[in-house]
PDB file of C-alpha atoms and ligand atoms in Angstrom:
ATOM      1  CA  MET A   1    -111.811-174.580  51.357  1.00  0.00           C
ATOM      2  CA  THR A   2    -111.369-171.924  54.142  1.00  0.00           C
ATOM      3  CA  LEU A   3    -111.566-173.637  57.983  1.00  0.00           C
ATOM      4  CA  ALA A   4    -114.377-172.093  58.620  1.00  0.00           C
ATOM      5  CA  GLN A   5    -116.279-173.709  55.849  1.00  0.00           C
ATOM      6  CA  THR A   6    -114.690-177.166  57.501  1.00  0.00           C
ATOM      7  CA  VAL A   7    -116.131-176.656  60.732  1.00  0.00           C
ATOM      8  CA  SER A   8    -119.528-178.053  60.909  1.00  0.00           C
ATOM      9  CA  ILE A   9    -121.897-176.931  63.724  1.00  0.00           C
ATOM     10  CA  PRO A  10    -124.122-179.511  64.935  1.00  0.00           C
ATOM     11  CA  VAL A  11    -128.072-178.413  65.025  1.00  0.00           C
ATOM     12  CA  GLU A  12    -128.759-179.630  68.526  1.00  0.00           C
ATOM     13  CA  LEU A  13    -125.861-177.098  69.978  1.00  0.00           C
ATOM     14  CA  ILE A  14    -127.624-174.644  68.056  1.00  0.00           C
ATOM     15  CA  ASP A  15    -131.002-175.463  69.647  1.00  0.00           C
ATOM     16  CA  ARG A  16    -129.140-175.573  72.738  1.00  0.00           C
ATOM     17  CA  LEU A  17    -127.642-172.415  72.694  1.00  0.00           C
ATOM     18  CA  ARG A  18    -130.772-170.553  71.223  1.00  0.00           C
ATOM     19  CA  ILE A  19    -132.497-171.506  73.965  1.00  0.00           C
ATOM     20  CA  ALA A  20    -130.276-171.182  76.888  1.00  0.00           C
ATOM     21  CA  GLN A  21    -130.908-168.113  79.826  1.00  0.00           C
ATOM     22  CA  ARG A  22    -127.421-168.951  81.162  1.00  0.00           C
ATOM     23  CA  VAL A  23    -124.211-168.926  79.624  1.00  0.00           C
ATOM     24  CA  VAL A  24    -120.715-168.849  80.721  1.00  0.00           C
ATOM     25  CA  ALA A  25    -117.802-168.416  78.381  1.00  0.00           C
ATOM     26  CA  LEU A  26    -114.193-169.011  79.426  1.00  0.00           C
ATOM     27  CA  THR A  27    -111.244-167.833  77.334  1.00  0.00           C
ATOM     28  CA  GLY A  28    -107.533-168.167  76.978  1.00  0.00           C
ATOM     29  CA  ALA A  29    -104.888-166.855  75.107  1.00  0.00           C
ATOM     30  CA  GLY A  30    -105.939-168.785  71.565  1.00  0.00           C
ATOM     31  CA  ILE A  31    -108.689-166.096  71.151  1.00  0.00           C
ATOM     32  CA  SER A  32    -106.526-163.452  71.198  1.00  0.00           C
ATOM     33  CA  ALA A  33    -104.097-165.354  68.841  1.00  0.00           C
ATOM     34  CA  GLU A  34    -105.688-163.782  65.669  1.00  0.00           C
ATOM     35  CA  SER A  35    -105.267-160.422  67.004  1.00  0.00           C
ATOM     36  CA  GLY A  36    -101.387-161.418  66.862  1.00  0.00           C
ATOM     37  CA  ILE A  37    -100.800-161.834  70.572  1.00  0.00           C
ATOM     38  CA  PRO A  38     -98.636-164.976  71.117  1.00  0.00           C
ATOM     39  CA  THR A  39    -100.159-167.698  73.171  1.00  0.00           C
ATOM     40  CA  PHE A  40     -98.540-168.971  76.273  1.00  0.00           C
ATOM     41  CA  ARG A  41     -97.755-172.101  75.202  1.00  0.00           C
ATOM     42  CA  ASP A  42     -96.376-171.296  71.680  1.00  0.00           C
ATOM     43  CA  ALA A  43     -92.752-170.748  71.346  1.00  0.00           C
ATOM     44  CA  MET A  44     -91.699-167.127  72.830  1.00  0.00           C
ATOM     45  CA  THR A  45     -89.740-165.388  69.820  1.00  0.00           C
ATOM     46  CA  GLY A  46     -87.224-162.741  69.688  1.00  0.00           C
ATOM     47  CA  LEU A  47     -85.226-161.279  72.614  1.00  0.00           C
ATOM     48  CA  TRP A  48     -87.629-163.613  75.079  1.00  0.00           C
ATOM     49  CA  ALA A  49     -86.967-166.719  72.761  1.00  0.00           C
ATOM     50  CA  ARG A  50     -84.794-168.249  75.981  1.00  0.00           C
ATOM     51  CA  PHE A  51     -87.407-168.019  78.562  1.00  0.00           C
ATOM     52  CA  ARG A  52     -90.239-169.885  80.007  1.00  0.00           C
ATOM     53  CA  PRO A  53     -93.462-167.812  80.769  1.00  0.00           C
ATOM     54  CA  GLU A  54     -93.302-169.866  84.044  1.00  0.00           C
ATOM     55  CA  GLU A  55     -89.952-168.769  84.900  1.00  0.00           C
ATOM     56  CA  LEU A  56     -90.900-164.918  84.478  1.00  0.00           C
ATOM     57  CA  ALA A  57     -94.123-164.840  85.631  1.00  0.00           C
ATOM     58  CA  THR A  58     -93.472-165.606  89.144  1.00  0.00           C
ATOM     59  CA  PRO A  59     -92.721-163.225  92.430  1.00  0.00           C
ATOM     60  CA  GLU A  60     -89.787-164.708  93.082  1.00  0.00           C
ATOM     61  CA  ALA A  61     -88.543-163.932  89.298  1.00  0.00           C
ATOM     62  CA  PHE A  62     -89.329-160.559  90.217  1.00  0.00           C
ATOM     63  CA  LEU A  63     -87.557-160.201  93.303  1.00  0.00           C
ATOM     64  CA  HIS A  64     -84.600-161.900  91.614  1.00  0.00           C
ATOM     65  CA  ASP A  65     -84.260-159.602  88.485  1.00  0.00           C
ATOM     66  CA  PRO A  66     -86.852-156.896  88.679  1.00  0.00           C
ATOM     67  CA  LYS A  67     -85.983-155.492  85.608  1.00  0.00           C
ATOM     68  CA  LEU A  68     -85.669-158.515  83.554  1.00  0.00           C
ATOM     69  CA  VAL A  69     -89.485-158.989  84.468  1.00  0.00           C
ATOM     70  CA  TRP A  70     -90.788-155.811  84.065  1.00  0.00           C
ATOM     71  CA  ASP A  71     -88.973-155.314  80.675  1.00  0.00           C
ATOM     72  CA  TRP A  72     -90.243-158.564  79.695  1.00  0.00           C
ATOM     73  CA  TYR A  73     -93.701-156.997  80.416  1.00  0.00           C
ATOM     74  CA  ALA A  74     -93.216-154.174  78.715  1.00  0.00           C
ATOM     75  CA  SER A  75     -92.813-155.812  75.282  1.00  0.00           C
ATOM     76  CA  ARG A  76     -95.792-157.884  75.823  1.00  0.00           C
ATOM     77  CA  ARG A  77     -97.885-154.402  76.807  1.00  0.00           C
ATOM     78  CA  SER A  78     -96.605-152.883  73.622  1.00  0.00           C
ATOM     79  CA  ARG A  79     -98.031-155.443  71.784  1.00  0.00           C
ATOM     80  CA  VAL A  80    -101.523-155.426  73.211  1.00  0.00           C
ATOM     81  CA  GLU A  81    -101.419-152.063  72.664  1.00  0.00           C
ATOM     82  CA  ALA A  82    -101.019-152.500  69.033  1.00  0.00           C
ATOM     83  CA  ALA A  83    -103.256-155.208  68.943  1.00  0.00           C
ATOM     84  CA  GLU A  84    -107.116-154.935  67.779  1.00  0.00           C
ATOM     85  CA  PRO A  85    -109.936-157.617  68.957  1.00  0.00           C
ATOM     86  CA  ASN A  86    -110.612-159.912  66.457  1.00  0.00           C
ATOM     87  CA  ALA A  87    -113.777-161.368  64.947  1.00  0.00           C
ATOM     88  CA  GLY A  88    -114.053-164.160  67.693  1.00  0.00           C
ATOM     89  CA  HIS A  89    -113.852-161.290  70.268  1.00  0.00           C
ATOM     90  CA  ARG A  90    -117.185-159.578  68.496  1.00  0.00           C
ATOM     91  CA  ALA A  91    -118.681-163.007  68.363  1.00  0.00           C
ATOM     92  CA  LEU A  92    -119.005-163.142  72.070  1.00  0.00           C
ATOM     93  CA  VAL A  93    -120.141-159.353  72.586  1.00  0.00           C
ATOM     94  CA  GLU A  94    -123.106-160.352  70.441  1.00  0.00           C
ATOM     95  CA  LEU A  95    -123.542-163.566  72.347  1.00  0.00           C
ATOM     96  CA  GLU A  96    -123.491-161.601  75.606  1.00  0.00           C
ATOM     97  CA  SER A  97    -126.700-159.199  73.860  1.00  0.00           C
ATOM     98  CA  ARG A  98    -128.791-162.099  72.895  1.00  0.00           C
ATOM     99  CA  ILE A  99    -128.223-164.229  76.179  1.00  0.00           C
ATOM    100  CA  PRO A 100    -130.301-163.225  79.500  1.00  0.00           C
ATOM    101  CA  ASP A 101    -127.369-163.945  81.797  1.00  0.00           C
ATOM    102  CA  PHE A 102    -124.007-164.057  80.383  1.00  0.00           C
ATOM    103  CA  LEU A 103    -120.845-164.088  81.962  1.00  0.00           C
ATOM    104  CA  LEU A 104    -117.384-163.909  80.061  1.00  0.00           C
ATOM    105  CA  VAL A 105    -114.269-165.153  82.362  1.00  0.00           C
ATOM    106  CA  THR A 106    -111.413-164.508  80.876  1.00  0.00           C
ATOM    107  CA  GLN A 107    -107.691-165.843  81.735  1.00  0.00           C
ATOM    108  CA  ASN A 108    -106.266-163.341  79.283  1.00  0.00           C
ATOM    109  CA  VAL A 109    -104.637-160.327  80.559  1.00  0.00           C
ATOM    110  CA  ASP A 110    -104.814-158.577  77.494  1.00  0.00           C
ATOM    111  CA  GLY A 111    -108.331-156.534  78.114  1.00  0.00           C
ATOM    112  CA  LEU A 112    -109.035-157.125  74.323  1.00  0.00           C
ATOM    113  CA  HIS A 113    -112.589-158.720  75.683  1.00  0.00           C
ATOM    114  CA  ALA A 114    -113.429-155.104  77.291  1.00  0.00           C
ATOM    115  CA  ARG A 115    -111.948-153.349  74.136  1.00  0.00           C
ATOM    116  CA  ALA A 116    -114.557-155.262  71.699  1.00  0.00           C
ATOM    117  CA  GLY A 117    -117.542-154.409  73.872  1.00  0.00           C
ATOM    118  CA  SER A 118    -117.879-157.104  76.103  1.00  0.00           C
ATOM    119  CA  ARG A 119    -119.754-156.120  79.388  1.00  0.00           C
ATOM    120  CA  ARG A 120    -119.953-158.549  82.223  1.00  0.00           C
ATOM    121  CA  LEU A 121    -116.266-159.954  82.678  1.00  0.00           C
ATOM    122  CA  ALA A 122    -114.415-161.700  85.360  1.00  0.00           C
ATOM    123  CA  GLU A 123    -110.892-161.459  84.309  1.00  0.00           C
ATOM    124  CA  LEU A 124    -109.087-164.165  86.524  1.00  0.00           C
ATOM    125  CA  HIS A 125    -105.300-163.370  86.105  1.00  0.00           C
ATOM    126  CA  GLY A 126    -105.594-159.540  86.255  1.00  0.00           C
ATOM    127  CA  ASN A 127    -104.770-157.130  83.466  1.00  0.00           C
ATOM    128  CA  ILE A 128    -101.686-156.079  81.860  1.00  0.00           C
ATOM    129  CA  MET A 129    -102.636-152.350  81.501  1.00  0.00           C
ATOM    130  CA  ARG A 130    -102.398-151.654  84.913  1.00  0.00           C
ATOM    131  CA  THR A 131     -99.449-151.846  87.565  1.00  0.00           C
ATOM    132  CA  LYS A 132     -99.654-152.155  91.226  1.00  0.00           C
ATOM    133  CA  CYS A 133     -96.836-152.053  94.112  1.00  0.00           C
ATOM    134  CA  PHE A 134     -95.120-155.195  95.060  1.00  0.00           C
ATOM    135  CA  ASP A 135     -94.941-153.617  98.756  1.00  0.00           C
ATOM    136  CA  CYS A 136     -98.214-152.007  99.499  1.00  0.00           C
ATOM    137  CA  GLU A 137    -100.385-153.335  96.516  1.00  0.00           C
ATOM    138  CA  ARG A 138    -101.494-149.734  95.860  1.00  0.00           C
ATOM    139  CA  VAL A 139    -102.600-148.845  92.219  1.00  0.00           C
ATOM    140  CA  PRO A 140     -99.920-145.680  91.758  1.00  0.00           C
ATOM    141  CA  ASP A 141    -101.520-142.312  90.444  1.00  0.00           C
ATOM    142  CA  ASP A 142     -99.943-142.401  86.694  1.00  0.00           C
ATOM    143  CA  ALA A 143     -99.888-138.959  86.409  1.00  0.00           C
ATOM    144  CA  LYS A 144     -97.419-138.821  89.232  1.00  0.00           C
ATOM    145  CA  ARG A 145     -95.545-142.148  88.469  1.00  0.00           C
ATOM    146  CA  ARG A 146     -91.952-141.547  88.493  1.00  0.00           C
ATOM    147  CA  VAL A 147     -90.235-143.321  85.184  1.00  0.00           C
ATOM    148  CA  ASP A 148     -86.816-142.493  85.813  1.00  0.00           C
ATOM    149  CA  ALA A 149     -86.446-146.235  87.607  1.00  0.00           C
ATOM    150  CA  VAL A 150     -86.891-149.492  85.830  1.00  0.00           C
ATOM    151  CA  PRO A 151     -89.237-150.846  87.372  1.00  0.00           C
ATOM    152  CA  PRO A 152     -90.694-147.188  88.197  1.00  0.00           C
ATOM    153  CA  ARG A 153     -91.315-146.885  92.094  1.00  0.00           C
ATOM    154  CA  CYS A 154     -94.584-146.806  93.854  1.00  0.00           C
ATOM    155  CA  THR A 155     -95.403-142.800  95.003  1.00  0.00           C
ATOM    156  CA  HIS A 156     -96.866-144.164  98.319  1.00  0.00           C
ATOM    157  CA  CYS A 157     -94.093-146.282  99.903  1.00  0.00           C
ATOM    158  CA  GLY A 158     -91.375-146.259  97.229  1.00  0.00           C
ATOM    159  CA  GLY A 159     -91.777-150.092  96.447  1.00  0.00           C
ATOM    160  CA  ARG A 160     -91.048-151.594  92.915  1.00  0.00           C
ATOM    161  CA  LEU A 161     -94.093-151.239  90.720  1.00  0.00           C
ATOM    162  CA  ARG A 162     -95.180-154.607  88.699  1.00  0.00           C
ATOM    163  CA  PRO A 163     -98.113-155.622  86.316  1.00  0.00           C
ATOM    164  CA  ASP A 164    -101.211-156.318  88.164  1.00  0.00           C
ATOM    165  CA  VAL A 165    -101.792-159.505  87.088  1.00  0.00           C
ATOM    166  CA  VAL A 166    -101.576-162.961  88.633  1.00  0.00           C
ATOM    167  CA  TRP A 167     -98.277-164.961  88.766  1.00  0.00           C
ATOM    168  CA  PHE A 168     -97.459-168.130  89.420  1.00  0.00           C
ATOM    169  CA  GLY A 169     -98.165-169.160  93.297  1.00  0.00           C
ATOM    170  CA  GLU A 170    -100.441-165.740  93.658  1.00  0.00           C
ATOM    171  CA  MET A 171    -104.294-165.971  94.337  1.00  0.00           C
ATOM    172  CA  LEU A 172    -106.689-165.061  91.996  1.00  0.00           C
ATOM    173  CA  PRO A 173    -108.709-162.101  93.023  1.00  0.00           C
ATOM    174  CA  ALA A 174    -111.302-163.636  94.854  1.00  0.00           C
ATOM    175  CA  ASP A 175    -114.405-161.880  93.513  1.00  0.00           C
ATOM    176  CA  ALA A 176    -113.606-162.443  90.106  1.00  0.00           C
ATOM    177  CA  LEU A 177    -112.836-166.346  90.720  1.00  0.00           C
ATOM    178  CA  GLY A 178    -116.552-166.514  93.119  1.00  0.00           C
ATOM    179  CA  GLU A 179    -118.237-164.919  90.053  1.00  0.00           C
ATOM    180  CA  ALA A 180    -117.337-167.357  87.700  1.00  0.00           C
ATOM    181  CA  VAL A 181    -117.870-170.471  89.748  1.00  0.00           C
ATOM    182  CA  ARG A 182    -121.226-169.211  90.708  1.00  0.00           C
ATOM    183  CA  ALA A 183    -122.235-168.911  87.365  1.00  0.00           C
ATOM    184  CA  THR A 184    -120.620-172.222  86.107  1.00  0.00           C
ATOM    185  CA  ALA A 185    -122.451-174.000  88.667  1.00  0.00           C
ATOM    186  CA  GLU A 186    -125.857-172.658  87.379  1.00  0.00           C
ATOM    187  CA  CYS A 187    -125.089-172.310  83.454  1.00  0.00           C
ATOM    188  CA  GLN A 188    -127.150-174.381  80.792  1.00  0.00           C
ATOM    189  CA  VAL A 189    -124.150-173.892  78.435  1.00  0.00           C
ATOM    190  CA  PHE A 190    -120.246-173.502  79.076  1.00  0.00           C
ATOM    191  CA  LEU A 191    -118.289-172.483  75.975  1.00  0.00           C
ATOM    192  CA  SER A 192    -114.275-173.171  76.166  1.00  0.00           C
ATOM    193  CA  VAL A 193    -112.691-171.154  73.747  1.00  0.00           C
ATOM    194  CA  GLY A 194    -109.087-170.998  73.258  1.00  0.00           C
ATOM    195  CA  THR A 195    -107.506-172.501  76.450  1.00  0.00           C
ATOM    196  CA  SER A 196    -105.121-175.089  76.607  1.00  0.00           C
ATOM    197  CA  THR A 197    -107.411-176.113  79.773  1.00  0.00           C
ATOM    198  CA  VAL A 198    -104.053-177.051  82.060  1.00  0.00           C
ATOM    199  CA  VAL A 199    -103.637-174.256  84.272  1.00  0.00           C
ATOM    200  CA  GLU A 200    -105.888-174.134  87.507  1.00  0.00           C
ATOM    201  CA  PRO A 201    -108.370-173.158  88.913  1.00  0.00           C
ATOM    202  CA  ALA A 202    -109.709-171.997  85.403  1.00  0.00           C
ATOM    203  CA  ALA A 203    -109.018-175.522  84.070  1.00  0.00           C
ATOM    204  CA  SER A 204    -111.613-177.141  86.375  1.00  0.00           C
ATOM    205  CA  LEU A 205    -114.350-175.014  85.331  1.00  0.00           C
ATOM    206  CA  PRO A 206    -115.876-176.845  81.953  1.00  0.00           C
ATOM    207  CA  PHE A 207    -115.602-179.954  84.385  1.00  0.00           C
ATOM    208  CA  SER A 208    -117.813-178.287  87.053  1.00  0.00           C
ATOM    209  CA  ALA A 209    -119.964-177.025  84.332  1.00  0.00           C
ATOM    210  CA  LEU A 210    -120.390-180.935  83.133  1.00  0.00           C
ATOM    211  CA  ARG A 211    -120.917-182.357  86.407  1.00  0.00           C
ATOM    212  CA  ALA A 212    -123.829-180.021  86.988  1.00  0.00           C
ATOM    213  CA  GLY A 213    -125.506-181.125  83.621  1.00  0.00           C
ATOM    214  CA  ALA A 214    -124.253-178.190  81.490  1.00  0.00           C
ATOM    215  CA  VAL A 215    -123.825-178.708  77.477  1.00  0.00           C
ATOM    216  CA  VAL A 216    -119.861-178.022  77.203  1.00  0.00           C
ATOM    217  CA  VAL A 217    -118.596-176.705  73.735  1.00  0.00           C
ATOM    218  CA  GLU A 218    -114.960-176.576  73.244  1.00  0.00           C
ATOM    219  CA  VAL A 219    -113.431-174.262  70.527  1.00  0.00           C
ATOM    220  CA  ASN A 220    -109.813-174.866  69.716  1.00  0.00           C
ATOM    221  CA  PRO A 221    -107.976-175.976  66.852  1.00  0.00           C
ATOM    222  CA  ASP A 222    -105.925-178.399  69.279  1.00  0.00           C
ATOM    223  CA  PRO A 223    -107.051-181.051  71.676  1.00  0.00           C
ATOM    224  CA  THR A 224    -106.836-180.264  75.229  1.00  0.00           C
ATOM    225  CA  PRO A 225    -107.563-182.207  78.100  1.00  0.00           C
ATOM    226  CA  LEU A 226    -110.957-181.445  78.029  1.00  0.00           C
ATOM    227  CA  THR A 227    -111.453-182.237  74.514  1.00  0.00           C
ATOM    228  CA  GLY A 228    -112.348-185.960  75.250  1.00  0.00           C
ATOM    229  CA  HIS A 229    -115.366-184.819  77.576  1.00  0.00           C
ATOM    230  CA  ALA A 230    -117.052-181.982  75.889  1.00  0.00           C
ATOM    231  CA  THR A 231    -120.295-182.344  74.812  1.00  0.00           C
ATOM    232  CA  PHE A 232    -119.352-180.695  71.235  1.00  0.00           C
ATOM    233  CA  SER A 233    -115.935-180.361  70.180  1.00  0.00           C
ATOM    234  CA  LEU A 234    -115.427-177.399  67.304  1.00  0.00           C
ATOM    235  CA  ARG A 235    -112.019-178.138  66.248  1.00  0.00           C
ATOM    236  CA  GLY A 236    -110.712-174.534  64.622  1.00  0.00           C
ATOM    237  CA  PRO A 237    -109.793-171.183  65.376  1.00  0.00           C
ATOM    238  CA  ALA A 238    -112.027-168.953  67.356  1.00  0.00           C
ATOM    239  CA  ALA A 239    -112.349-166.179  64.862  1.00  0.00           C
ATOM    240  CA  SER A 240    -113.385-168.566  62.386  1.00  0.00           C
ATOM    241  CA  VAL A 241    -115.862-170.492  64.558  1.00  0.00           C
ATOM    242  CA  LEU A 242    -117.635-168.334  66.828  1.00  0.00           C
ATOM    243  CA  PRO A 243    -119.168-166.138  64.480  1.00  0.00           C
ATOM    244  CA  PRO A 244    -120.854-168.791  62.497  1.00  0.00           C
ATOM    245  CA  LEU A 245    -122.162-170.532  65.778  1.00  0.00           C
ATOM    246  CA  VAL A 246    -123.673-167.212  67.100  1.00  0.00           C
ATOM    247  CA  ALA A 247    -125.027-166.440  63.676  1.00  0.00           C
ATOM    248  CA  ALA A 248    -126.561-169.569  63.792  1.00  0.00           C
ATOM    249  CA  ALA A 249    -128.489-169.312  66.846  1.00  0.00           C
ATOM    250  CA  PHE A 250    -129.443-165.819  66.837  1.00  0.00           C
ATOM    251  CA  PRO A 251    -129.682-165.109  62.838  1.00  0.00           C
ATOM    252  CA  ALA A 252    -129.484-161.060  62.229  1.00  0.00           C
ATOM    253  CA  GLY A 253    -132.520-159.471  62.615  1.00  0.00           C
ATOM    254  CA  GLY A 254    -133.986-162.733  64.367  1.00  0.00           C
TER     255      GLY A 254
HETATM  256  P1  OAD B  24    -102.117-171.389  76.591  1.00  0.00           P
HETATM  257  O1  OAD B  24    -101.001-170.712  75.690  1.00  0.00           O
HETATM  258  O2  OAD B  24    -101.789-172.662  77.211  1.00  0.00           O
HETATM  259  O3  OAD B  24    -103.152-172.219  75.312  1.00  0.00           O
HETATM  260  C1  OAD B  24    -103.788-171.564  74.322  1.00  0.00           C
HETATM  261  C2  OAD B  24    -104.733-172.285  73.834  1.00  0.00           C
HETATM  262  O4  OAD B  24    -105.138-171.867  72.636  1.00  0.00           O
HETATM  263  C3  OAD B  24    -103.995-173.902  73.200  1.00  0.00           C
HETATM  264  O5  OAD B  24    -104.755-174.673  73.239  1.00  0.00           O
HETATM  265  C4  OAD B  24    -104.172-173.599  71.489  1.00  0.00           C
HETATM  266  O6  OAD B  24    -104.120-175.098  70.989  1.00  0.00           O
HETATM  267  C5  OAD B  24    -105.494-173.193  71.536  1.00  0.00           C
HETATM  268  N1  OAD B  24    -105.209-171.844  70.173  1.00  0.00           N
HETATM  269  C6  OAD B  24    -104.190-171.592  69.517  1.00  0.00           C
HETATM  270  N2  OAD B  24    -105.087-170.540  68.725  1.00  0.00           N
HETATM  271  C7  OAD B  24    -106.476-170.423  68.656  1.00  0.00           C
HETATM  272  C8  OAD B  24    -107.260-170.024  67.660  1.00  0.00           C
HETATM  273  N3  OAD B  24    -106.908-168.791  66.697  1.00  0.00           N
HETATM  274  N4  OAD B  24    -108.555-169.965  68.288  1.00  0.00           N
HETATM  275  C9  OAD B  24    -108.964-170.486  69.511  1.00  0.00           C
HETATM  276  N5  OAD B  24    -107.406-171.907  70.227  1.00  0.00           N
HETATM  277  C10 OAD B  24    -106.636-171.440  69.814  1.00  0.00           C
HETATM  278  O7  OAD B  24    -102.992-170.641  77.144  1.00  0.00           O
HETATM  279  P2  OAD B  24    -104.028-170.269  78.265  1.00  0.00           P
HETATM  280  O8  OAD B  24    -104.660-171.645  78.180  1.00  0.00           O
HETATM  281  O9  OAD B  24    -104.687-168.895  78.144  1.00  0.00           O
HETATM  282  O10 OAD B  24    -101.741-167.643  83.070  1.00  0.00           O
HETATM  283  O11 OAD B  24    -103.034-170.392  79.391  1.00  0.00           O
HETATM  284  C11 OAD B  24    -103.685-170.280  80.772  1.00  0.00           C
HETATM  285  C12 OAD B  24    -103.041-169.483  81.493  1.00  0.00           C
HETATM  286  O12 OAD B  24    -101.389-170.312  81.527  1.00  0.00           O
HETATM  287  C13 OAD B  24    -102.411-168.010  81.192  1.00  0.00           C
HETATM  288  O13 OAD B  24    -103.417-167.601  81.846  1.00  0.00           O
HETATM  289  C14 OAD B  24    -101.182-167.447  82.110  1.00  0.00           C
HETATM  290  C15 OAD B  24    -100.471-169.105  81.687  1.00  0.00           C
HETATM  291  O14 OAD B  24     -99.326-169.254  82.172  1.00  0.00           O
HETATM  292  C16 OAD B  24    -100.842-167.017  84.125  1.00  0.00           C
HETATM  293  O15 OAD B  24     -99.980-166.182  83.663  1.00  0.00           O
HETATM  294  C17 OAD B  24    -100.984-167.127  85.427  1.00  0.00           C
END
């Protein structure tokens, strides 16, 4: 028997999703696990096994050893480039097409939601495929970027380029966070998919939704700090759980 068959979807949840006008989905690294991208709190593999993400994903780490941090992100970028969106990403695209007011809030920097076809997206932690200048924060003109240095240098001010992602200790993009907070306060159903629910401020969103009276659904093979509070906890991988959930609420051709 596959995991998909073992996760039963409560009828009450199907009904609530079917009639919902406003839905928010929050995703984390777990939704991309089945696309072959390791989650943050999985052990790192290969060359990087001796580092912890928290030690590399900071401005201080970049200042201390810019080449090490650039190379780590370059290795993650190559993995992302080789990956394809999976059935979990695609189920959220289908859900967006069925819900009048749908927002996808993601902590992922891999861009797989956009590649799957999701349209209304709040990327809370940036996007690994973009770079910006560490000093002047301008996004470089790729065509003119000098690649002789690692990290490459900014064509405007000569500063070092860095990935356009949010590092520990940095502010989240205000627009994306504001949109996520507003939509969370107003949604009727909130899905929390593939996140360990430990990194703020994203970790607070499902709890805000609960306080505002939304139905909160967690999709995760393992328990998190949200599990005991969620209205429904669907224990399984996103690519196996999301497609039957969306299909049950919105049968094809229905
Ligand atoms: P984590 O690595 O902390 O958590 C991944 C979650 O996905 C865990 O709860 C797993 O149980 C779950 N999981 C694993 N496989 C899954 C699958 N196939 N389907 C569904 N769930 C699965 O990743 P995040 O919660 O995204 O921030 O981490 C949040 C933030 O911490 C990241 O955005 C990053 C990191 O430090 C920054 O870099 C700022």
